[in-house]
CSV table of C-alpha atoms and ligand atoms in Angstrom, one decimal:
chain,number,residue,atom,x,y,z
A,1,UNK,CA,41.7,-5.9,-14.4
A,2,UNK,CA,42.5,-9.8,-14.9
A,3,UNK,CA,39.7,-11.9,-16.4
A,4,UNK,CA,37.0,-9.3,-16.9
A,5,UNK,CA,37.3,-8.6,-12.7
A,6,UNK,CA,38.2,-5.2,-10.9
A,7,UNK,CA,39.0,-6.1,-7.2
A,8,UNK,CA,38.1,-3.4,-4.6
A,9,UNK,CA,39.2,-5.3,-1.7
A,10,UNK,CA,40.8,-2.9,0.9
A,11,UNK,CA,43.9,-4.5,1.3
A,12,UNK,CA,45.8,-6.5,0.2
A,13,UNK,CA,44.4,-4.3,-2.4
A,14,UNK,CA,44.4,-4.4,-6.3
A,15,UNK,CA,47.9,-4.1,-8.1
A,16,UNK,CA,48.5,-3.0,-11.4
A,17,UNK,CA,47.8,-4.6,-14.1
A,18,UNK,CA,51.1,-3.6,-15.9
A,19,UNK,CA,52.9,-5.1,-12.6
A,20,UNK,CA,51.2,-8.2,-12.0
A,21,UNK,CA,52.1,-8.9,-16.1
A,22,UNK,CA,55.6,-7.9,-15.5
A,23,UNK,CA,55.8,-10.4,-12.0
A,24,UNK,CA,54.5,-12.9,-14.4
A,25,UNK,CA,57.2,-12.6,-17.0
A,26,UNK,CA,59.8,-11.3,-14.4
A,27,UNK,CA,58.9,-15.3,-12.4
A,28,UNK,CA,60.9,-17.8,-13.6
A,29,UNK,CA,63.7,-15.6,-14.0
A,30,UNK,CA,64.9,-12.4,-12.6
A,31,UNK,CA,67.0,-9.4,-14.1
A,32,UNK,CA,68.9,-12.3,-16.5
A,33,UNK,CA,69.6,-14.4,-13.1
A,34,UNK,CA,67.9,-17.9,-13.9
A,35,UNK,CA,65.5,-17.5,-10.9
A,36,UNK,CA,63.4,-15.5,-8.9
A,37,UNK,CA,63.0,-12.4,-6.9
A,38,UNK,CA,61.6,-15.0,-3.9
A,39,UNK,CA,65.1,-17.0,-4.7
A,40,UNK,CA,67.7,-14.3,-4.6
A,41,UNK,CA,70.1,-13.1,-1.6
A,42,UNK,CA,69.5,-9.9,-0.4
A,43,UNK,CA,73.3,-9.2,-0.3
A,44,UNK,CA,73.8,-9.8,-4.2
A,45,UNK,CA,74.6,-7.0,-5.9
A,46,UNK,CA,71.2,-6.7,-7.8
A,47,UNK,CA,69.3,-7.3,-5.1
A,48,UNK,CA,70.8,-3.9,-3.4
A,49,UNK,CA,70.7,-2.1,-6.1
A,50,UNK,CA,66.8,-3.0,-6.2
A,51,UNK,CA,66.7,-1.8,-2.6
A,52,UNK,CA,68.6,1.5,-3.8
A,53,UNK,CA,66.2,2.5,-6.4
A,54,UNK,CA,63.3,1.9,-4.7
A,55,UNK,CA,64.7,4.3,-2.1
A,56,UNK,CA,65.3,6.5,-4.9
A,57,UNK,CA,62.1,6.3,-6.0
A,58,UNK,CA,60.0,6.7,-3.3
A,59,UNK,CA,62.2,9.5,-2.3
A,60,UNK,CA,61.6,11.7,-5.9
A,61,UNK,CA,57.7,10.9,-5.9
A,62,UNK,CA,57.1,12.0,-2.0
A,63,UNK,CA,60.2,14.3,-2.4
A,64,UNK,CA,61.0,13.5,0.8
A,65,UNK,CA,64.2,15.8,2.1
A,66,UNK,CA,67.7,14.9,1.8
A,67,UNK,CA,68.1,14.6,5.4
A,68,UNK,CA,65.1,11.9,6.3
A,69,UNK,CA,65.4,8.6,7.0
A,70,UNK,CA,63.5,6.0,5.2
A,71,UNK,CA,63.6,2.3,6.2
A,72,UNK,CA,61.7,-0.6,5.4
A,73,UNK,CA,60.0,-2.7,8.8
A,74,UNK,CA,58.5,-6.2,8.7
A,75,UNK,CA,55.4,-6.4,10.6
A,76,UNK,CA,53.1,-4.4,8.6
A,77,UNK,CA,51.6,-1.1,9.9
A,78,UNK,CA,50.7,-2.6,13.1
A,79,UNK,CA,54.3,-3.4,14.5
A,80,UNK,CA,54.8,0.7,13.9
A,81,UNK,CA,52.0,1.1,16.4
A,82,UNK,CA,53.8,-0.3,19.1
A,83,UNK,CA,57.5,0.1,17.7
A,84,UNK,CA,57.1,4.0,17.1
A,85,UNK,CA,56.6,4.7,21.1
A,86,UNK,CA,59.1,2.1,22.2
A,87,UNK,CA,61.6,4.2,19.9
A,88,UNK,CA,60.3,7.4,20.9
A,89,UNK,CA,59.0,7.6,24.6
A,90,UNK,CA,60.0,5.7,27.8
A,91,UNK,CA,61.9,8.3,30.1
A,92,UNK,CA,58.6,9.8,31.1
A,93,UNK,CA,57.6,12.0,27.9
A,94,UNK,CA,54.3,11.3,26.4
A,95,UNK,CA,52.2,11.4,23.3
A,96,UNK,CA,48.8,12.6,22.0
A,97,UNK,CA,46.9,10.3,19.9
A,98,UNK,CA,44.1,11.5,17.9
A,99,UNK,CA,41.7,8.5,17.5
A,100,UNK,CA,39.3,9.0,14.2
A,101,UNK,CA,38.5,5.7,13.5
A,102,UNK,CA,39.4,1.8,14.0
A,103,UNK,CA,43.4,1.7,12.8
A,104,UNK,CA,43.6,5.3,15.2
A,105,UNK,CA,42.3,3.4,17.8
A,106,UNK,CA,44.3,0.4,17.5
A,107,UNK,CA,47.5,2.7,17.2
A,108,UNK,CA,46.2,4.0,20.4
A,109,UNK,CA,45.9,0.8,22.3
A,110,UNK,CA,49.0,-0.7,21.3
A,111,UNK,CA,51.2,2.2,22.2
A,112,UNK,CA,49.2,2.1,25.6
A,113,UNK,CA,51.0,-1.3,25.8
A,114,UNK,CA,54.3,-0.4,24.9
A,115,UNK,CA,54.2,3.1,26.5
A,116,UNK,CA,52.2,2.7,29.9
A,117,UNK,CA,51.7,6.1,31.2
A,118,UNK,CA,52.7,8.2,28.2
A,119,UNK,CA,50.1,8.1,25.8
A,120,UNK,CA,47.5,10.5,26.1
A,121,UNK,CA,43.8,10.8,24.3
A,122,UNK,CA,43.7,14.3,22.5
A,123,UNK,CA,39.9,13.5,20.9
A,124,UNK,CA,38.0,10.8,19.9
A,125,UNK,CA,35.2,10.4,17.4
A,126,UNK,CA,34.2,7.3,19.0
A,127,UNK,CA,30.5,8.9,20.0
A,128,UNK,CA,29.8,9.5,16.4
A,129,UNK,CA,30.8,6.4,15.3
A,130,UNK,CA,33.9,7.7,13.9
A,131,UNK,CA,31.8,9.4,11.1
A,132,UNK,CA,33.6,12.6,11.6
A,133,UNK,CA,36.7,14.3,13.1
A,134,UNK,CA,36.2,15.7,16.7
A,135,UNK,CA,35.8,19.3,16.3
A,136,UNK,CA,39.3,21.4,16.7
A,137,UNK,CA,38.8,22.9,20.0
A,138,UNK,CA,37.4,20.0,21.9
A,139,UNK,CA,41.3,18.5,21.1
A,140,UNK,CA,43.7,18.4,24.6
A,141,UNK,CA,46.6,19.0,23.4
A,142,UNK,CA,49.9,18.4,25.7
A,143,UNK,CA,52.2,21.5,24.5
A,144,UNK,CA,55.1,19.0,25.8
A,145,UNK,CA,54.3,16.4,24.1
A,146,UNK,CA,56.7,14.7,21.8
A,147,UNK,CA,54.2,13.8,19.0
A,148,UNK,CA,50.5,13.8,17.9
A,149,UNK,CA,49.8,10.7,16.0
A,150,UNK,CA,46.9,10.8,13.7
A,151,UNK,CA,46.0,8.6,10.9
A,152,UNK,CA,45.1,10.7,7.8
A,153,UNK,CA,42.7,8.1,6.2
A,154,UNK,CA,40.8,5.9,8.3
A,155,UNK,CA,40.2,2.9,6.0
A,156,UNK,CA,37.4,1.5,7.4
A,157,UNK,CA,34.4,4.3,7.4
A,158,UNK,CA,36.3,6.2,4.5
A,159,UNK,CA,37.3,9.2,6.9
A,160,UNK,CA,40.3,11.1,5.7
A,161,UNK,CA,41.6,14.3,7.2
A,162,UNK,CA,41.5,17.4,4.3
A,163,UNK,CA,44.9,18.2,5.3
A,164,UNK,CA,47.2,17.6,7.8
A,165,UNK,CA,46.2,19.3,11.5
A,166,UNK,CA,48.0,22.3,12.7
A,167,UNK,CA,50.2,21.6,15.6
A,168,UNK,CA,52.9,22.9,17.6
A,169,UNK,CA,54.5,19.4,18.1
A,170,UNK,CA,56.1,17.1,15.6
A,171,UNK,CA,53.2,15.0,13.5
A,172,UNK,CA,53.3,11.4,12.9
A,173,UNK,CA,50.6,9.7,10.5
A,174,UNK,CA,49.2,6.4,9.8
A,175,UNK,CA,49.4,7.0,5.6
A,176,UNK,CA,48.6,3.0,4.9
A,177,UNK,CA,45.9,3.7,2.8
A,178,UNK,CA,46.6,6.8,1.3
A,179,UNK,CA,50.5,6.9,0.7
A,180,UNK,CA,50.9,7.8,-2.8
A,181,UNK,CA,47.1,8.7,-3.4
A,182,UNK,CA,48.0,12.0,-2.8
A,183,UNK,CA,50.6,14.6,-1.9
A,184,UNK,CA,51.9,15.3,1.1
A,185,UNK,CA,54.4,17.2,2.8
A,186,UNK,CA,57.1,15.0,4.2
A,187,UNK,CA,58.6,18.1,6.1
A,188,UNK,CA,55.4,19.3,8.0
A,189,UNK,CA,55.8,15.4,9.8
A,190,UNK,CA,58.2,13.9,12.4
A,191,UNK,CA,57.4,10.7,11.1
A,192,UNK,CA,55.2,9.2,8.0
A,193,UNK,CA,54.6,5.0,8.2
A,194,UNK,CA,52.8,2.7,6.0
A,195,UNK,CA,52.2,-1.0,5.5
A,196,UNK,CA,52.3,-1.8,1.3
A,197,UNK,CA,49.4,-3.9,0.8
A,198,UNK,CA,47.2,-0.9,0.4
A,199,UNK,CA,48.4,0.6,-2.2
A,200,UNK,CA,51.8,-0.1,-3.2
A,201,UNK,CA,52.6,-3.5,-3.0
A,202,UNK,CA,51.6,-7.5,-1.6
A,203,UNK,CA,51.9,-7.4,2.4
A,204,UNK,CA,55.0,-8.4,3.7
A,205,UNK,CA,56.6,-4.5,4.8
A,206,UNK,CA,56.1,-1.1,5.9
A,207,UNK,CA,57.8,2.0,4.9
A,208,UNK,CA,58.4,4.5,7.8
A,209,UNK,CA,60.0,8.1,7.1
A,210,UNK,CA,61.5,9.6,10.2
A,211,UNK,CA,63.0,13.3,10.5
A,212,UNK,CA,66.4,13.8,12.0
A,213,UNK,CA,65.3,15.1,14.6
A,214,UNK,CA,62.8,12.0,15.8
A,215,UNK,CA,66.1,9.8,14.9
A,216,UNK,CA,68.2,11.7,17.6
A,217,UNK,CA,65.5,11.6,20.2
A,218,UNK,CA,65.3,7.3,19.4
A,219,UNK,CA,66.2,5.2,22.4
A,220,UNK,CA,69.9,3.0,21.8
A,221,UNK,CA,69.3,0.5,23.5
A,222,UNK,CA,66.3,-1.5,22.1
A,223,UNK,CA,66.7,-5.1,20.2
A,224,UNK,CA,67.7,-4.0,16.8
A,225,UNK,CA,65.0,-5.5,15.0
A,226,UNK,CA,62.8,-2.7,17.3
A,227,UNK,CA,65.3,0.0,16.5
A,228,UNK,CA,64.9,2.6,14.1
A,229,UNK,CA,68.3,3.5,14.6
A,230,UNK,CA,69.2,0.1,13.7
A,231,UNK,CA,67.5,0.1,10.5
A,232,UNK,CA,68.6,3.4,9.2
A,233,UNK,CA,72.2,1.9,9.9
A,234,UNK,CA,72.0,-1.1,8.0
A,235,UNK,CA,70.1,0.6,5.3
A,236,UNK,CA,66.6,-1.9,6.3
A,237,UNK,CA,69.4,-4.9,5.5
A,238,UNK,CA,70.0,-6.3,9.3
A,239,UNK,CA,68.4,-9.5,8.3
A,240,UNK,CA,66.7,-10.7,5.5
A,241,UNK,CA,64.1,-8.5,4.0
A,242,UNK,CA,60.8,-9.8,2.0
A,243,UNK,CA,62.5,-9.9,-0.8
A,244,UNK,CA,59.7,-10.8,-3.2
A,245,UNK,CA,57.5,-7.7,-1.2
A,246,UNK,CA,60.6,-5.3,-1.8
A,247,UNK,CA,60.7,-6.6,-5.7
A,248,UNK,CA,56.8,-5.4,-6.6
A,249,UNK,CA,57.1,-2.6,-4.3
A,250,UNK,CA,59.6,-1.2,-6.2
A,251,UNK,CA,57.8,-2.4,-9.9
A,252,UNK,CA,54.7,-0.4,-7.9
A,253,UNK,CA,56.9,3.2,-7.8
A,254,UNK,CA,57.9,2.7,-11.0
A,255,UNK,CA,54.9,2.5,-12.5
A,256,UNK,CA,53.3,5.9,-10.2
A,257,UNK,CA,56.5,7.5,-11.7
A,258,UNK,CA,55.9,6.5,-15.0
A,259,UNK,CA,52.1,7.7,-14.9
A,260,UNK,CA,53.4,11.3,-13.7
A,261,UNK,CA,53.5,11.1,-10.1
A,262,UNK,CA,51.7,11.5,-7.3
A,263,UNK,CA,49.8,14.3,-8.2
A,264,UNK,CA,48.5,12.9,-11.7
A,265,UNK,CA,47.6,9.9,-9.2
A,266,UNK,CA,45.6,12.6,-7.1
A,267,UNK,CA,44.0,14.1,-10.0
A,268,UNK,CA,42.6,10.5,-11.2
A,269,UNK,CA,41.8,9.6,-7.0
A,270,UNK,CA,39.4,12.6,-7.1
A,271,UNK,CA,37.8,12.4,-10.0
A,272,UNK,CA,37.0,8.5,-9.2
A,273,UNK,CA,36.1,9.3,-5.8
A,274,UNK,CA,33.5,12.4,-6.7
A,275,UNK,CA,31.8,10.5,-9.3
A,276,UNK,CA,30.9,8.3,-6.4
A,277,UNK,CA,29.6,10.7,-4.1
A,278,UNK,CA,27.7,12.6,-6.5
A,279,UNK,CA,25.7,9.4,-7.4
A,280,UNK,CA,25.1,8.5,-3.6
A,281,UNK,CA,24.2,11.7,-2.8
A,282,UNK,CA,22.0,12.0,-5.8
A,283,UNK,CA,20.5,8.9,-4.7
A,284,UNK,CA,17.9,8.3,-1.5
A,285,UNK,CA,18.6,4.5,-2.3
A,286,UNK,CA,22.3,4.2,-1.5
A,287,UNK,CA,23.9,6.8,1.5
A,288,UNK,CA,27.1,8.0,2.9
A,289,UNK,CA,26.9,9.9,6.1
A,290,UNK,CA,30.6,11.8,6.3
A,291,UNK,CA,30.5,15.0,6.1
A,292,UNK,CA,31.6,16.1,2.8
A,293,UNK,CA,35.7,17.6,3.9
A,294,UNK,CA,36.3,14.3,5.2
A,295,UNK,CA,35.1,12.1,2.7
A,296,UNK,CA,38.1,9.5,1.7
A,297,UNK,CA,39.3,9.5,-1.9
A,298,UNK,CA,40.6,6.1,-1.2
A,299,UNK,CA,37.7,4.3,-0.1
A,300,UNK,CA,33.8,5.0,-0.6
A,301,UNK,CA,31.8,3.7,2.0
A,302,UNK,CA,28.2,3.5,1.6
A,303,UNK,CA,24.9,1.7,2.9
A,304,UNK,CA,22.0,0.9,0.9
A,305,UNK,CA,18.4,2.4,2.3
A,306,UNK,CA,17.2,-1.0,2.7
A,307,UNK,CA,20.2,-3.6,4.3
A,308,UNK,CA,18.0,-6.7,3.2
A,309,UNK,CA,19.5,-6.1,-0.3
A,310,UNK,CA,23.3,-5.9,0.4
A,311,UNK,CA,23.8,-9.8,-0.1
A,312,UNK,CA,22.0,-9.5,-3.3
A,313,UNK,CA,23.7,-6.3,-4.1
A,314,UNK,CA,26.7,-7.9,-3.3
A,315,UNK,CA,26.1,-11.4,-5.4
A,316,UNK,CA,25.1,-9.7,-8.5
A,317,UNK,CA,27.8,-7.2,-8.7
A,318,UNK,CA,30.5,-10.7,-8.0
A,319,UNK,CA,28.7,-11.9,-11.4
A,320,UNK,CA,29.3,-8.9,-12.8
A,321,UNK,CA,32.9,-9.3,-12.1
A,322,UNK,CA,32.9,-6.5,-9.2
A,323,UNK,CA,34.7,-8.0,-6.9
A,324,UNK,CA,35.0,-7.9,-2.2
A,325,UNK,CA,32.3,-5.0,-2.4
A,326,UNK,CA,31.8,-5.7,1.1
A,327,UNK,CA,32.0,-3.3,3.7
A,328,UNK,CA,34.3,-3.9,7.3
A,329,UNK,CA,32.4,-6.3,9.7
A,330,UNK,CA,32.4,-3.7,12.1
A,331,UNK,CA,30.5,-1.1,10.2
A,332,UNK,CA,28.9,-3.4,7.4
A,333,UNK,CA,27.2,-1.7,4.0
A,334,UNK,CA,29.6,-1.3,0.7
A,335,UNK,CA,33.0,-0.1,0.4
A,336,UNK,CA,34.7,-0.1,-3.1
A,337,UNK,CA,38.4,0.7,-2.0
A,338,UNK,CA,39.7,2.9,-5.1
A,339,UNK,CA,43.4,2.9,-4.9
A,340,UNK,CA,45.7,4.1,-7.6
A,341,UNK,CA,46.0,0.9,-9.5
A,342,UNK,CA,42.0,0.9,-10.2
A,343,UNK,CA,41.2,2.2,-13.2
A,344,UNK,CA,38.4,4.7,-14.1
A,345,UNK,CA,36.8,2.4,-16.0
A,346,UNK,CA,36.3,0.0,-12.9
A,347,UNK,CA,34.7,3.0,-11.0
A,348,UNK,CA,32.5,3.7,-14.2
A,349,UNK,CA,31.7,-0.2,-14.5
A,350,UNK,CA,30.5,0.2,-10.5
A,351,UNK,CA,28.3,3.0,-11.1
A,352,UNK,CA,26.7,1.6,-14.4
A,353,UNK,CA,26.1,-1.4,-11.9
A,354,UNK,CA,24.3,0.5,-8.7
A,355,UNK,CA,22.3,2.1,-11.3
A,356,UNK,CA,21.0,-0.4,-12.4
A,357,UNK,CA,21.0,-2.2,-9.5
A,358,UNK,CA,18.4,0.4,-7.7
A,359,UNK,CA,16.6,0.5,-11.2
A,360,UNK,CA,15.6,-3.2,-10.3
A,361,UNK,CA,15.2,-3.2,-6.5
A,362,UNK,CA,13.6,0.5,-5.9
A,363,UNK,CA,10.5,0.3,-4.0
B,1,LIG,C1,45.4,-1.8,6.9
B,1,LIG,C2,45.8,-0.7,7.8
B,1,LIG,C3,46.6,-0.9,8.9
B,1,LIG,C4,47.1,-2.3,9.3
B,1,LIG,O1,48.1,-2.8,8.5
B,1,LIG,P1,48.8,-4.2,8.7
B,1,LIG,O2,49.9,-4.2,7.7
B,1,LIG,O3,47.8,-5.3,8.5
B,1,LIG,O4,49.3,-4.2,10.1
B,1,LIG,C5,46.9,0.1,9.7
B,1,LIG,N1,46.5,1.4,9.5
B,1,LIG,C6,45.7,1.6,8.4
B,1,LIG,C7,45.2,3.0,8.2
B,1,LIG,C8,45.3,0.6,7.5
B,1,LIG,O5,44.5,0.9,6.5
């Protein structure tokens, strides 16, 4: 919180206080250099050793095995969409995609473009509205297939998957808005990607995770700014990297680490997330229709009874320095995105606020 404001915006998404502070003194003059992190080559020595310990780090708090690759992509999540099947498919294999929600979808479409012919709908929740996950046995799954993408928390609606589904095939997930939230099991994937302005970072990169065995299977002979391949061989170095991105990205680990990893991160997630559902579902004034298993704990979607009040709703709780309340254009209502750098107190101040809020406007 900076000036008496907690941000919920769902990306790019509140940072820690403790990093924006440390950016601020960290500005003018970087680790004793005489300038900044947006002013520094990414082949001086303490530039690489930045890139090194942010590997480091991100390996210890997802404890990601010794023998996966992690590189760092420009593009943001939505370049993986279309780079992940370029890399992966192409000599007449497929791919089942899941699609749960808007960013499922999209990953859907754009491999469709890169991958004509091999990608293949295993479910969609598109007749609900994407207000739930398509039922197990209605999924098609293609025992051949050489992944099942998925995204484990759909943003938008608040959707998250309660674990990861069980499948015979190697796993790859959208984690954009959920890396670091909570724990996950790097080996039970093929591949885990995410873009850092969601929880981890400003926008600028994503991170993508890729098993040996998804590395062997790459195609050789894409561009090399396509290639994972490529970037696994130049360590994510083959040109020049956001190097301000990679800079609070790497302040970002550090500060999980220091606040006990990714499971105290889950513990606090939870605790912010239920105290939201239990007042909405205690309420007939505000709503959220997910079934309860896959409710998000990163972002709380909800609708109030009567949609005449949202701009109000939403003006009052601006002045009260809640802040991009608003839910996705596409679904409208609230959404207070709650990733790990809001504080419990911000969820508290938000639920002091609705509170009162229906107090006032309650018919
Ligand atoms: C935000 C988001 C994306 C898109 O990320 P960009 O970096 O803007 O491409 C993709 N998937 C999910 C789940 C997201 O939340």
């Amino acid at each position: 919180m900076t000036d008496g404001v907690y941000n919920f915006s769902p990306g790019p998404a509140a940072l820690p206080v403790e990093v924006v502070e440390q950016v601020r003194k960290d500005l003018p003059s970087w680790s004793g250099l005489g300038y900044s992190t947006m002013e520094v080559s990414h082949r001086q020595v303490d530039f690489v050793r930045l890139m090194d310990s942010l590997e480091e780090d991100l390996r210890f708090l997802m404890r990601i095995p010794d023998d996966y690759s992690v590189v760092l992509v420009q593009g943001g999540a939505s370049l993986q969409f279309s780079m992940l099947p370029m890399n992966l498919l192409g000599d007449g294999t497929s791919a089942d995609y899941l699609v749960t929600g808007t960013w499922s979808e999209k990953a859907y479409k754009e491999a469709s473009l890169a991958a004509p012919n091999g990608i293949a709908l295993a479910a969609t929740g598109k007749d609900d509205n994407f207000l739930s996950i398509p039922d197990r046995e209605s999924w098609r799954l293609n025992p051949q297939a050489k992944y099942l993408h998925y995204t484990h928390n759909e943003t938008i609606a608040g959707l998250m998957f309660a674990s990861p589904p069980k499948v015979k095939v190697p796993l790859v997930s959208d984690i954009s808005s959920c890396i670091l939230s909570l724990p996950l099991r790097v080996s039970d994937f093929g591949m885990l990607y995410a873009c850092t302005q969601k929880n981890m970072g400003p926008a600028g990169i994503a991170v993508a995770i890729i098993a040996p065995e998804m590395l062997r299977q790459c195609r050789q002979d894409l561009p090399s700014m396509l290639s994972y391949p490529s970037y696994v061989q130049s360590r994510s170095l083959q040109n020049t990297p956001p190097t301000f991105t990679c800079y609070v990205l790497a302040l970002c680990l550090q500060w999980v680490r220091v606040r006990g990893g990714v499971s105290a991160m889950e513990e606090i997630n939870r605790d912010k997330a239920q105290r939201l559902y239990e007042m909405i579902d205690a309420s007939d004034f505000y709503a959220n229709p997910i079934p309860k298993p896959s409710r998000s704990i990163c972002n709380v979607a909800f609708t109030l009874a009567n949609p005449a009040l949202d701009d109000k709703f939403l003006a009052e709780a601006g002045e009260q320095g809640l802040a991009n309340l608003r839910g996705h254009r596409t679904v409208g209502g609230m959404r207070a995105s709650i990733y790990n750098a809001m504080p419990l107190e911000g969820v508290l101040k938000l639920l002091q606020f609705m509170e009162g809020f229906e107090r006032r406007w309650r018919q």
